[in-house]
Coordinates of C-alpha atoms in Angstrom, one line a residue:
Chain A
M1 CA 132.4 -77.1 31.8
A2 CA 129.1 -76.0 33.6
W3 CA 127.2 -78.6 31.7
F4 CA 129.8 -81.3 32.4
L5 CA 129.7 -80.5 36.1
A6 CA 125.9 -80.4 36.2
R7 CA 125.7 -83.8 34.6
R8 CA 128.3 -85.3 37.0
L9 CA 126.5 -83.8 40.0
A10 CA 123.1 -85.1 38.9
H11 CA 124.8 -88.5 38.5
A12 CA 126.2 -88.3 42.0
A13 CA 122.8 -87.3 43.5
A14 CA 121.1 -90.2 41.8
L15 CA 123.7 -92.6 43.1
L16 CA 123.2 -91.3 46.6
M17 CA 119.4 -91.7 46.4
A18 CA 119.7 -95.2 45.1
V19 CA 122.3 -96.4 47.7
S20 CA 120.5 -94.8 50.6
A21 CA 117.2 -96.4 49.5
G22 CA 119.0 -99.7 49.2
T23 CA 120.6 -99.6 52.6
F24 CA 117.3 -98.5 54.1
A25 CA 115.4 -101.4 52.5
L26 CA 118.1 -103.9 53.5
A27 CA 117.9 -102.7 57.2
E28 CA 114.2 -102.9 56.9
L29 CA 114.1 -106.4 55.6
A30 CA 116.3 -107.7 58.4
P31 CA 114.0 -109.5 60.9
G32 CA 113.0 -107.6 64.1
D33 CA 114.2 -104.3 65.4
Y34 CA 116.2 -102.9 68.3
F35 CA 113.4 -103.8 70.7
A36 CA 112.8 -107.3 69.5
E37 CA 114.5 -108.9 72.4
L38 CA 112.8 -106.7 74.9
R39 CA 109.5 -108.0 73.6
T40 CA 110.3 -111.6 74.4
D41 CA 111.1 -110.6 78.0
P42 CA 108.0 -111.5 80.1
R43 CA 108.9 -108.9 82.7
V44 CA 108.5 -106.1 80.1
D45 CA 105.0 -104.8 79.4
A46 CA 104.1 -105.0 75.6
A47 CA 102.6 -101.5 75.8
A48 CA 105.9 -100.1 77.1
V49 CA 107.8 -101.6 74.2
E50 CA 105.3 -100.0 71.8
T51 CA 105.8 -96.7 73.4
L52 CA 109.5 -97.0 73.0
R53 CA 109.1 -98.0 69.3
A54 CA 106.8 -95.0 68.7
R55 CA 109.4 -92.7 70.3
Y56 CA 112.0 -93.6 67.6
G57 CA 109.3 -93.7 64.9
L58 CA 109.7 -97.4 64.3
D59 CA 105.9 -97.9 64.3
R60 CA 105.4 -95.9 61.2
P61 CA 105.3 -97.5 57.7
P62 CA 108.8 -97.9 56.1
L63 CA 108.2 -95.5 53.2
A64 CA 107.1 -92.7 55.5
R65 CA 110.1 -93.2 57.7
Y66 CA 112.5 -93.2 54.7
G67 CA 110.9 -90.0 53.5
A68 CA 111.2 -88.3 56.8
W69 CA 114.7 -89.5 57.3
M70 CA 115.9 -88.3 53.9
A71 CA 114.2 -85.0 54.4
A72 CA 116.1 -84.6 57.7
A73 CA 119.3 -86.0 56.1
V74 CA 119.3 -83.2 53.5
R75 CA 119.4 -80.7 56.5
G76 CA 122.3 -82.7 58.0
D77 CA 120.3 -84.7 60.6
L78 CA 120.9 -88.4 60.2
G79 CA 118.5 -89.5 63.0
V80 CA 119.2 -90.8 66.5
S81 CA 121.1 -93.9 67.6
I82 CA 118.8 -96.0 69.8
A83 CA 121.7 -97.8 71.5
Y84 CA 123.7 -94.7 72.4
N85 CA 120.6 -92.4 72.7
M86 CA 122.4 -89.6 70.8
P87 CA 122.3 -88.0 67.4
V88 CA 123.9 -90.3 64.7
T89 CA 126.0 -87.3 63.4
E90 CA 127.6 -86.7 66.8
L91 CA 128.3 -90.4 67.2
L92 CA 129.7 -90.8 63.7
R93 CA 131.8 -87.6 63.4
P94 CA 134.9 -88.6 65.4
R95 CA 134.8 -92.2 64.2
L96 CA 134.5 -91.2 60.6
G97 CA 137.6 -88.9 61.0
R98 CA 139.6 -91.9 62.3
T99 CA 138.4 -94.2 59.5
L100 CA 139.2 -91.6 56.8
E101 CA 142.6 -91.2 58.3
L102 CA 143.2 -94.9 58.1
A103 CA 141.7 -95.4 54.6
G104 CA 143.5 -92.3 53.4
V105 CA 147.0 -93.4 54.6
S106 CA 146.4 -96.9 53.2
W107 CA 145.2 -95.5 49.9
V108 CA 148.2 -93.3 49.4
L109 CA 150.6 -96.1 50.4
S110 CA 149.0 -98.7 48.2
W111 CA 149.0 -96.4 45.2
M112 CA 152.6 -95.4 45.7
A113 CA 153.7 -99.1 45.9
A114 CA 151.4 -100.1 43.0
L115 CA 152.6 -97.3 40.7
G116 CA 156.3 -97.8 41.5
L117 CA 156.2 -101.5 41.0
A118 CA 154.0 -101.3 37.9
M119 CA 156.4 -98.8 36.3
A120 CA 159.3 -101.1 37.0
A121 CA 157.4 -104.1 35.8
A122 CA 156.1 -102.5 32.6
M123 CA 159.4 -101.0 31.5
R124 CA 160.9 -104.5 31.4
P125 CA 158.1 -107.0 30.6
G126 CA 159.2 -110.5 31.6
G127 CA 162.0 -109.1 33.7
W128 CA 162.6 -110.1 37.3
V129 CA 160.5 -107.3 38.7
D130 CA 157.7 -108.2 36.4
R131 CA 157.7 -111.9 37.3
G132 CA 158.2 -111.1 41.1
T133 CA 155.3 -108.7 41.2
A134 CA 153.1 -111.1 39.3
W135 CA 153.8 -113.7 42.0
L136 CA 153.2 -111.3 44.8
V137 CA 150.0 -110.1 43.3
S138 CA 148.6 -113.6 43.0
A139 CA 149.6 -114.4 46.5
L140 CA 148.1 -111.3 48.0
L141 CA 144.9 -111.6 46.1
V142 CA 144.1 -115.0 47.7
V143 CA 144.7 -113.7 51.2
P144 CA 141.6 -111.9 52.6
E145 CA 142.3 -108.6 54.4
L146 CA 140.6 -110.1 57.5
L147 CA 143.0 -113.0 57.7
L148 CA 146.0 -110.7 57.1
A149 CA 144.8 -108.4 59.9
A150 CA 144.3 -111.4 62.2
L151 CA 147.7 -112.7 61.5
L152 CA 149.3 -109.3 62.0
V153 CA 147.6 -109.0 65.4
L154 CA 148.8 -112.4 66.3
V155 CA 152.3 -111.6 65.4
A156 CA 152.2 -108.3 67.2
A157 CA 150.8 -109.9 70.3
R158 CA 153.4 -112.7 70.3
T159 CA 156.4 -110.6 69.6
G160 CA 155.0 -108.0 72.0
V161 CA 155.9 -105.0 70.0
P162 CA 153.8 -102.5 71.8
R163 CA 154.5 -99.5 69.6
L164 CA 152.8 -101.3 66.7
G165 CA 149.4 -100.0 67.6
G166 CA 146.1 -100.6 66.0
F167 CA 146.7 -98.0 63.4
S168 CA 149.9 -99.3 61.8
L169 CA 148.5 -102.9 62.1
A170 CA 145.4 -101.8 60.2
V171 CA 147.4 -100.0 57.5
A172 CA 149.7 -103.1 57.2
A173 CA 146.6 -105.2 56.6
L174 CA 144.7 -102.7 54.3
A175 CA 147.4 -101.4 51.9
P176 CA 148.7 -104.9 50.8
G177 CA 145.0 -105.8 50.3
A178 CA 144.4 -102.9 48.0
A179 CA 147.7 -102.7 46.1
P180 CA 147.6 -105.9 44.0
V181 CA 144.5 -104.9 42.0
L182 CA 145.9 -101.4 41.5
L183 CA 149.2 -102.9 40.4
R184 CA 147.6 -105.2 37.9
H185 CA 145.5 -102.4 36.4
A186 CA 148.5 -100.0 36.3
R187 CA 150.8 -102.5 34.6
A188 CA 148.1 -103.3 32.0
A189 CA 147.5 -99.6 31.3
L190 CA 151.2 -99.0 31.0
R191 CA 151.8 -101.9 28.6
E192 CA 148.8 -100.9 26.5
A193 CA 150.1 -97.4 26.2
A194 CA 153.6 -98.6 25.4
G195 CA 152.2 -100.6 22.5
A196 CA 150.1 -97.7 21.1
P197 CA 150.8 -96.6 17.5
F198 CA 151.7 -93.1 18.6
V199 CA 154.5 -94.5 20.8
E200 CA 155.8 -96.4 17.7
A201 CA 155.6 -93.1 15.8
A202 CA 157.5 -91.3 18.6
R203 CA 160.2 -94.0 18.4
A204 CA 160.4 -93.4 14.7
R205 CA 161.0 -89.7 15.5
G206 CA 164.0 -90.7 17.6
I207 CA 162.3 -90.2 20.9
G208 CA 163.2 -92.9 23.4
G209 CA 164.4 -93.9 26.8
G210 CA 163.1 -91.9 29.8
R211 CA 161.5 -89.1 27.8
L212 CA 159.4 -91.6 25.9
W213 CA 158.1 -93.0 29.2
A214 CA 157.7 -89.7 30.9
V215 CA 156.1 -87.7 28.1
Y216 CA 154.3 -90.3 26.0
I217 CA 153.6 -93.5 27.8
F218 CA 152.9 -92.5 31.4
P219 CA 150.4 -89.7 30.6
A220 CA 148.6 -92.0 28.2
A221 CA 148.4 -94.7 30.9
A222 CA 147.2 -92.2 33.6
N223 CA 143.8 -91.9 32.0
P224 CA 142.5 -95.4 32.7
M225 CA 144.1 -95.2 36.2
V226 CA 142.3 -92.0 37.2
S227 CA 138.9 -93.7 37.0
L228 CA 140.3 -96.2 39.6
F229 CA 141.2 -93.5 42.1
G230 CA 137.7 -93.1 43.4
L231 CA 136.7 -96.7 43.2
S232 CA 139.8 -97.9 45.0
F233 CA 139.1 -95.5 47.9
A234 CA 135.6 -96.9 48.2
G235 CA 137.1 -100.4 48.2
L236 CA 139.5 -99.5 51.0
L237 CA 136.6 -98.0 53.0
S238 CA 134.7 -101.2 52.9
G239 CA 137.9 -103.0 53.9
T240 CA 138.3 -100.8 57.0
L241 CA 135.0 -102.0 58.4
V242 CA 136.3 -105.5 59.3
V243 CA 140.0 -104.6 59.7
E244 CA 139.2 -101.9 62.3
A245 CA 137.2 -104.4 64.3
V246 CA 140.0 -106.9 64.3
T247 CA 142.8 -104.5 65.0
G248 CA 140.8 -102.5 67.5
W249 CA 141.0 -99.1 65.7
P250 CA 138.0 -97.1 66.9
G251 CA 136.6 -96.0 63.6
V252 CA 133.3 -96.5 62.0
G253 CA 133.8 -100.2 61.5
P254 CA 133.2 -101.5 65.1
L255 CA 130.3 -99.1 65.5
F256 CA 128.7 -100.3 62.2
L257 CA 129.1 -104.0 63.1
E258 CA 127.6 -103.4 66.5
A259 CA 124.7 -101.4 65.0
I260 CA 124.0 -104.3 62.6
A261 CA 124.0 -106.8 65.4
S262 CA 121.6 -104.7 67.6
R263 CA 119.6 -103.4 64.6
D264 CA 120.4 -99.8 65.6
F265 CA 118.4 -98.7 62.5
Y266 CA 119.5 -95.1 61.8
V267 CA 123.1 -95.8 62.4
I268 CA 123.1 -98.5 59.7
A269 CA 121.2 -96.2 57.3
A270 CA 123.6 -93.3 58.0
V271 CA 126.8 -95.3 57.5
G272 CA 125.4 -96.5 54.2
L273 CA 124.6 -93.0 53.1
V274 CA 128.0 -91.6 54.2
A275 CA 129.8 -94.4 52.3
A276 CA 127.7 -93.7 49.2
A277 CA 128.5 -90.0 49.6
L278 CA 132.3 -90.8 49.7
L279 CA 132.0 -93.0 46.7
A280 CA 130.2 -90.3 44.8
A281 CA 132.7 -87.7 45.8
G282 CA 135.6 -90.0 44.7
N283 CA 134.0 -90.6 41.3
L284 CA 133.3 -86.9 40.9
A285 CA 136.9 -86.1 41.7
A286 CA 138.1 -88.7 39.2
D287 CA 135.8 -87.2 36.5
L288 CA 137.1 -83.7 37.2
M289 CA 140.7 -85.0 36.9
L290 CA 139.9 -86.7 33.6
Y291 CA 138.3 -83.5 32.4
A292 CA 141.5 -81.6 33.3
L293 CA 143.8 -84.3 31.8
D294 CA 142.0 -85.2 28.5
P295 CA 141.4 -82.6 25.9
R296 CA 139.0 -85.0 24.1
I297 CA 136.6 -84.6 27.0
R298 CA 137.3 -80.9 27.5
R299 CA 137.1 -79.9 23.9
P300 CA 135.1 -82.3 21.9
R301 CA 136.1 -80.9 18.4
Chain B
M1 CA 179.9 -100.0 -3.5
A2 CA 178.5 -96.7 -2.2
D3 CA 179.0 -93.9 -4.7
A4 CA 178.7 -90.3 -3.7
G5 CA 175.1 -90.1 -4.7
S6 CA 174.0 -93.2 -2.8
L7 CA 171.9 -92.4 0.3
A8 CA 170.7 -95.8 1.5
A9 CA 171.2 -99.3 0.2
V10 CA 169.3 -102.5 0.9
R11 CA 171.2 -105.7 0.1
E12 CA 169.7 -109.2 -0.1
L13 CA 167.3 -108.2 2.8
R14 CA 165.2 -110.9 4.3
V15 CA 162.8 -110.4 7.1
E16 CA 161.0 -113.3 8.7
Y17 CA 158.5 -113.2 11.6
P18 CA 158.4 -115.9 14.3
N19 CA 155.1 -117.2 13.0
G20 CA 157.0 -118.4 9.9
K21 CA 155.7 -115.5 7.8
S22 CA 158.3 -114.2 5.5
A23 CA 157.6 -110.6 4.8
V24 CA 160.7 -109.5 2.8
D25 CA 162.4 -112.2 0.8
G26 CA 165.7 -111.0 -0.7
V27 CA 165.4 -107.4 -1.8
T28 CA 168.2 -105.3 -3.1
F29 CA 168.1 -101.7 -4.2
T30 CA 169.7 -98.3 -3.7
M31 CA 168.2 -94.9 -2.9
R32 CA 170.0 -91.9 -4.2
R33 CA 170.1 -88.5 -2.6
G34 CA 167.2 -86.3 -3.5
E35 CA 165.4 -88.9 -5.7
V36 CA 161.7 -89.8 -5.3
A37 CA 161.3 -93.6 -5.6
G38 CA 158.0 -95.3 -5.6
L39 CA 157.4 -98.7 -4.1
L40 CA 154.3 -100.3 -5.6
G41 CA 152.5 -103.4 -4.4
E42 CA 149.3 -104.8 -2.9
S43 CA 148.8 -104.8 0.9
G44 CA 150.7 -107.7 2.5
C45 CA 153.5 -107.8 -0.1
G46 CA 156.1 -106.6 2.4
K47 CA 156.3 -102.8 1.6
T48 CA 155.8 -101.7 5.2
T49 CA 158.2 -104.3 6.6
L50 CA 160.8 -103.1 4.2
A51 CA 160.3 -99.5 5.3
L52 CA 160.4 -100.4 9.0
A53 CA 163.7 -102.3 8.3
L54 CA 165.2 -99.2 6.7
A55 CA 164.3 -97.1 9.8
G56 CA 165.6 -99.8 12.1
L57 CA 162.1 -100.1 13.6
L58 CA 161.4 -103.8 13.2
P59 CA 160.0 -105.6 16.2
R60 CA 162.6 -107.4 18.2
E61 CA 161.2 -110.8 17.3
A62 CA 161.7 -110.3 13.6
R63 CA 164.6 -112.3 12.1
V64 CA 166.6 -110.2 9.7
S65 CA 169.4 -111.2 7.3
G66 CA 171.1 -109.2 4.6
G67 CA 172.1 -105.6 5.0
V68 CA 170.6 -102.1 5.3
E69 CA 173.0 -99.2 5.0
F70 CA 172.4 -95.6 5.5
E71 CA 175.1 -93.2 4.2
G72 CA 177.5 -96.1 3.9
Q73 CA 177.0 -97.4 7.4
A74 CA 175.1 -100.5 8.4
I75 CA 171.9 -100.0 10.4
G76 CA 171.9 -103.5 11.8
G77 CA 175.0 -103.1 14.0
R78 CA 173.9 -99.8 15.6
S79 CA 173.1 -99.4 19.3
E80 CA 169.7 -98.1 20.4
A81 CA 171.2 -94.7 21.1
E82 CA 172.8 -94.5 17.7
L83 CA 169.5 -95.6 16.1
R84 CA 167.7 -92.9 18.1
A85 CA 170.0 -90.2 16.7
L86 CA 169.6 -91.6 13.2
R87 CA 165.8 -91.6 13.3
G88 CA 164.2 -88.3 12.8
S89 CA 167.2 -86.3 11.5
G90 CA 168.6 -89.1 9.3
I91 CA 165.5 -91.0 8.3
G92 CA 162.0 -89.6 8.7
F93 CA 158.9 -91.8 8.8
L94 CA 155.5 -90.7 7.6
F95 CA 152.8 -93.1 8.8
Q96 CA 149.6 -94.0 7.0
E97 CA 147.2 -93.3 9.8
P98 CA 147.3 -89.6 10.8
L99 CA 145.4 -90.0 14.1
G100 CA 147.5 -92.9 15.2
A101 CA 150.8 -91.0 14.7
F102 CA 150.0 -88.4 17.3
H103 CA 149.7 -88.6 21.1
P104 CA 146.0 -87.8 21.9
L105 CA 146.8 -85.7 25.0
L106 CA 149.6 -83.4 23.7
N107 CA 149.1 -80.4 21.5
L108 CA 150.7 -80.4 18.0
R109 CA 153.4 -77.8 18.8
R110 CA 154.5 -79.8 21.8
Q111 CA 154.7 -83.0 19.7
I112 CA 156.8 -81.3 17.1
I113 CA 159.1 -79.8 19.8
E114 CA 159.6 -83.3 21.2
A115 CA 160.6 -84.5 17.7
V116 CA 163.2 -81.7 17.1
R117 CA 164.7 -81.7 20.6
G118 CA 168.4 -82.2 20.3
R119 CA 168.2 -81.8 16.5
V120 CA 168.0 -78.0 16.4
E121 CA 169.8 -75.4 18.4
R122 CA 168.8 -75.5 22.1
G123 CA 166.1 -73.0 22.8
G124 CA 165.1 -72.9 19.2
E125 CA 162.8 -75.9 19.3
R126 CA 159.6 -73.9 19.6
A127 CA 160.4 -71.6 16.7
A128 CA 161.4 -74.6 14.6
A129 CA 158.1 -76.2 15.4
E130 CA 156.1 -73.1 14.4
V131 CA 158.1 -72.6 11.2
A132 CA 157.4 -76.3 10.3
L133 CA 153.7 -75.9 10.9
E134 CA 153.6 -72.7 8.7
A135 CA 155.5 -74.5 6.0
V136 CA 152.7 -77.0 5.5
G137 CA 150.1 -74.3 5.5
L138 CA 148.9 -74.7 9.1
S139 CA 148.9 -71.4 11.0
A140 CA 151.0 -71.9 14.1
R141 CA 148.7 -69.5 16.0
E142 CA 145.6 -71.5 15.2
F143 CA 147.0 -75.1 15.1
G144 CA 150.0 -75.0 17.4
R145 CA 147.9 -75.4 20.5
A146 CA 145.3 -77.7 18.9
W147 CA 145.0 -81.3 19.9
P148 CA 145.0 -84.0 17.2
H149 CA 141.3 -84.9 17.6
Q150 CA 140.4 -81.3 16.6
L151 CA 141.9 -81.6 13.1
S152 CA 140.7 -83.2 9.9
G153 CA 142.6 -86.2 8.5
G154 CA 144.2 -84.0 5.8
Q155 CA 145.2 -81.3 8.2
L156 CA 146.6 -83.9 10.6
Q157 CA 148.6 -85.6 7.9
R158 CA 150.1 -82.2 7.0
A159 CA 150.9 -81.8 10.7
Q160 CA 152.7 -85.1 10.6
L161 CA 154.6 -84.0 7.6
A162 CA 155.6 -80.9 9.5
Q163 CA 156.8 -83.0 12.4
V164 CA 158.9 -85.2 10.1
M165 CA 160.3 -82.3 8.1
A166 CA 161.1 -80.2 11.2
A167 CA 163.9 -82.7 12.0
R168 CA 165.4 -82.2 8.5
P169 CA 165.7 -85.8 7.5
K170 CA 167.9 -86.9 4.5
L171 CA 165.5 -89.8 3.7
V172 CA 161.8 -89.8 4.1
L173 CA 159.9 -93.1 4.2
A174 CA 156.3 -92.3 3.3
D175 CA 154.1 -95.4 3.9
E176 CA 150.8 -95.0 2.1
P177 CA 150.7 -91.4 3.5
T178 CA 147.5 -90.6 1.6
A179 CA 145.5 -93.8 1.9
A180 CA 143.3 -92.2 4.6
L181 CA 142.8 -89.0 2.6
D182 CA 140.4 -87.8 -0.1
A183 CA 141.7 -86.8 -3.5
G184 CA 142.1 -83.1 -2.8
A185 CA 144.0 -83.6 0.5
E186 CA 146.1 -86.3 -1.3
K187 CA 147.3 -83.8 -3.9
E188 CA 147.9 -81.2 -1.3
L189 CA 150.0 -83.5 0.9
L190 CA 152.1 -84.9 -1.9
D191 CA 152.8 -81.5 -3.3
L192 CA 154.1 -80.5 0.1
L193 CA 156.0 -83.7 0.6
I194 CA 157.8 -83.5 -2.8
G195 CA 158.2 -79.7 -2.4
A196 CA 159.3 -79.6 1.2
G197 CA 161.4 -82.7 0.8
R198 CA 163.5 -81.1 -2.0
G199 CA 167.0 -82.4 -1.3
A200 CA 165.8 -85.4 0.8
G201 CA 165.4 -88.8 -0.8
I202 CA 161.8 -89.9 -0.6
L203 CA 160.6 -93.5 -0.7
L204 CA 156.9 -93.2 -1.5
I205 CA 155.0 -96.4 -0.8
S206 CA 151.7 -97.0 -2.4
H207 CA 149.3 -99.5 -3.9
E208 CA 148.1 -97.0 -6.5
P209 CA 150.1 -96.9 -9.8
E210 CA 148.5 -93.6 -10.8
L211 CA 149.8 -91.9 -7.7
L212 CA 153.3 -93.1 -8.4
R213 CA 153.1 -92.2 -12.1
R214 CA 152.5 -88.6 -11.0
W215 CA 154.9 -88.2 -8.2
A216 CA 157.7 -90.7 -8.4
G217 CA 160.7 -90.6 -10.7
R218 CA 161.4 -94.3 -10.4
V219 CA 159.1 -97.2 -9.5
M220 CA 159.9 -100.5 -7.9
V221 CA 157.1 -103.2 -8.0
M222 CA 157.0 -105.6 -5.1
Y223 CA 155.2 -109.0 -5.0
A224 CA 155.4 -111.6 -2.2
G225 CA 158.4 -110.0 -0.5
R226 CA 160.4 -109.5 -3.7
L227 CA 161.0 -106.8 -6.3
V228 CA 159.6 -108.0 -9.6
E229 CA 160.2 -104.9 -11.7
S230 CA 162.1 -101.7 -11.3
G231 CA 162.8 -98.7 -13.6
A232 CA 161.8 -95.2 -14.6
A233 CA 158.2 -94.6 -13.6
A234 CA 157.1 -93.8 -17.1
R235 CA 158.7 -96.9 -18.5
V236 CA 157.4 -99.3 -15.8
L237 CA 153.9 -97.9 -15.8
D238 CA 153.4 -97.4 -19.5
E239 CA 155.2 -100.5 -20.8
P240 CA 155.2 -103.0 -18.0
R241 CA 157.3 -106.0 -18.7
H242 CA 156.4 -108.2 -15.8
P243 CA 153.0 -109.8 -16.0
Y244 CA 152.2 -108.9 -12.4
T245 CA 152.9 -105.2 -13.1
A246 CA 150.7 -105.4 -16.2
A247 CA 147.9 -107.2 -14.2
L248 CA 148.2 -104.6 -11.4
L249 CA 147.8 -101.7 -13.9
A250 CA 144.8 -103.5 -15.5
C251 CA 143.1 -103.5 -12.1
G252 CA 143.2 -99.7 -12.0
R253 CA 141.4 -99.4 -15.3
P254 CA 137.7 -100.2 -15.8
A255 CA 137.3 -102.9 -18.4
A256 CA 135.9 -101.7 -21.7
E257 CA 132.5 -103.2 -21.5
G258 CA 130.4 -103.6 -18.3
G259 CA 132.7 -101.2 -16.5
R260 CA 133.7 -103.8 -13.9
L261 CA 137.2 -103.6 -12.5
A262 CA 139.6 -106.4 -13.6
E263 CA 141.1 -108.5 -10.8
I264 CA 144.0 -110.8 -10.6
P265 CA 142.8 -114.4 -10.2
G266 CA 144.0 -116.3 -7.1
R267 CA 145.9 -114.8 -4.2
A268 CA 149.4 -113.9 -3.2
P269 CA 151.3 -116.7 -1.4
E270 CA 151.9 -116.2 2.3
G271 CA 154.8 -117.3 4.4
R272 CA 156.0 -120.8 4.0
E273 CA 153.6 -121.6 1.1
R274 CA 155.9 -119.8 -1.4
P275 CA 155.9 -121.9 -4.5
V276 CA 159.0 -123.3 -6.2
G277 CA 160.1 -121.0 -9.0
C278 CA 158.5 -117.7 -9.6
A279 CA 156.1 -116.7 -6.8
F280 CA 153.7 -115.2 -9.3
A281 CA 153.6 -118.2 -11.6
P282 CA 150.3 -119.8 -10.2
R283 CA 148.4 -116.6 -11.0
C284 CA 150.3 -115.7 -14.2
P285 CA 148.4 -115.7 -17.5
R286 CA 151.7 -116.1 -19.4
R287 CA 153.2 -118.9 -17.4
M288 CA 155.7 -121.2 -19.0
A289 CA 157.2 -124.5 -17.8
V290 CA 160.3 -123.0 -16.4
C291 CA 158.4 -120.6 -14.2
G292 CA 157.3 -123.4 -11.9
E293 CA 160.8 -124.9 -11.7
R294 CA 163.4 -122.2 -11.2
E295 CA 163.4 -118.7 -9.8
P296 CA 163.8 -115.9 -12.4
P297 CA 166.9 -113.6 -11.9
A298 CA 166.5 -111.1 -9.2
V299 CA 165.9 -107.4 -9.8
E300 CA 169.2 -105.6 -9.0
G301 CA 172.0 -103.8 -10.7
G302 CA 171.2 -103.6 -14.4
V303 CA 168.3 -106.2 -14.2
E304 CA 165.0 -104.4 -14.3
V305 CA 162.6 -107.3 -14.5
S306 CA 162.5 -110.6 -12.6
C307 CA 160.7 -112.7 -15.2
W308 CA 161.6 -115.6 -17.5
L309 CA 159.7 -113.9 -20.3
D310 CA 162.2 -111.1 -20.2
V311 CA 165.3 -113.3 -20.2
A312 CA 164.5 -114.8 -23.6

């Protein structure tokens, strides 16, 4: 167990390092910085701009800045937002809470819908639920979340349903965006499990009906789905960025887009790091669940 | 019809798959209570399909004609619920692959409990499972909570036997149960199967004549979906009358010089390519003109050999 956990943690740490370096490099490669526009203004003294850049450490070489930022990040300091002139952690905390709330609710709803429909579809392959969901999945897959969100906002505005606030609109755009992929995977996993030789063997022992599904097929299909838990949450998080901006939900999304536009450097880097941390945490949780579920991982011989 | 000793009867059974492949092509035989009958044939001859048909386990797309009866009642007309009750306590199925027969995530005791649920007194499932494990020489304390991947092939196959026997079947279909095992484990398993199965009829399916000589009282030889020879094991295997049986037995013995194993020239026909007349005729060393024209009489009732040589 200790060895398993240590390996998974090392894996997570490596992922964090790689993603943070990647985000940092991308932000660095983008032309200009927060003060780029100021510099073209003839009324502003070039020396004053340089003083400002130095104040936020932007004059130092990128590698040195990355090192200093990571060293601080380990202690929980993610740098300072130039636009808001306040620590990034303080800026991020309330917004991250709201984003997690949105992504979490959408995640639970999309899994519930996907699992329920996948079960119904897999138990009668070719039946009307199976065919209906296949159509629905194909239809939803071609509609981007952004378009769905925009349509929902339009409908809400036209019909003037004031109680449909930003949150429910955002959920209504996110969950149907995430569910189709989950449904497809869940159905495939269930069908594969239903065709496994041990299910045929169970049938030969006179085990059938609900018990066969509950005791044999569903637990066998759960394994491949667990690995999707973490990944699907990360997918939802990236979806929240644009959906929040369209539906006006004050999460990390609007802040992040704004930071990219104005090149608020440390905000961009911090959001990348937090997103990577959440992905790593999701993967770790999935690994631990697999460890608990599968004796072949827990007790290899 | 069904006399008191008859346990299961197969009559003119034909099974065809949608791809046109005919797996069983008119087979008739009877299993008696408590007998050990061997079914001998190469892979692809229809042995497994025949066993699946007996257990009512054929895939839905298989086209079946003819009849399969168990204890005087047809299997074909039964509902899914009736079949479920029949499987396990009526007909037990021992599969070839030990690892494939078990759920990878459930421990052995739990899987035996699931198999005896509703077949033993309520509340007695766990005890029944442990007794069954002990009966095949697996300590319930040590192996009851083990997962399939922790056992060797031989142990696992014994566990499968425990699972089958725990439901107290009247007929056991053992489909190449030792094909994945070494010689020691094979003897151990078959000793247990024949011993534990005392009272149950056993259909032992194999491609190895020597295995059936040792364990089966009666042997039926199958070729291209039909029975070509049937009779007491000693008679069929020592004095084979069908050229296919003779060729199959020759394959098992190293030729006198050179030590190379003999093999039957050509290959068995598949699906629609069945030749007119006797299916074995194209490969038969003793072929006559009539063999390519008309089918020899089928093995059933008093007829032991389906061959024109035998008719003369």
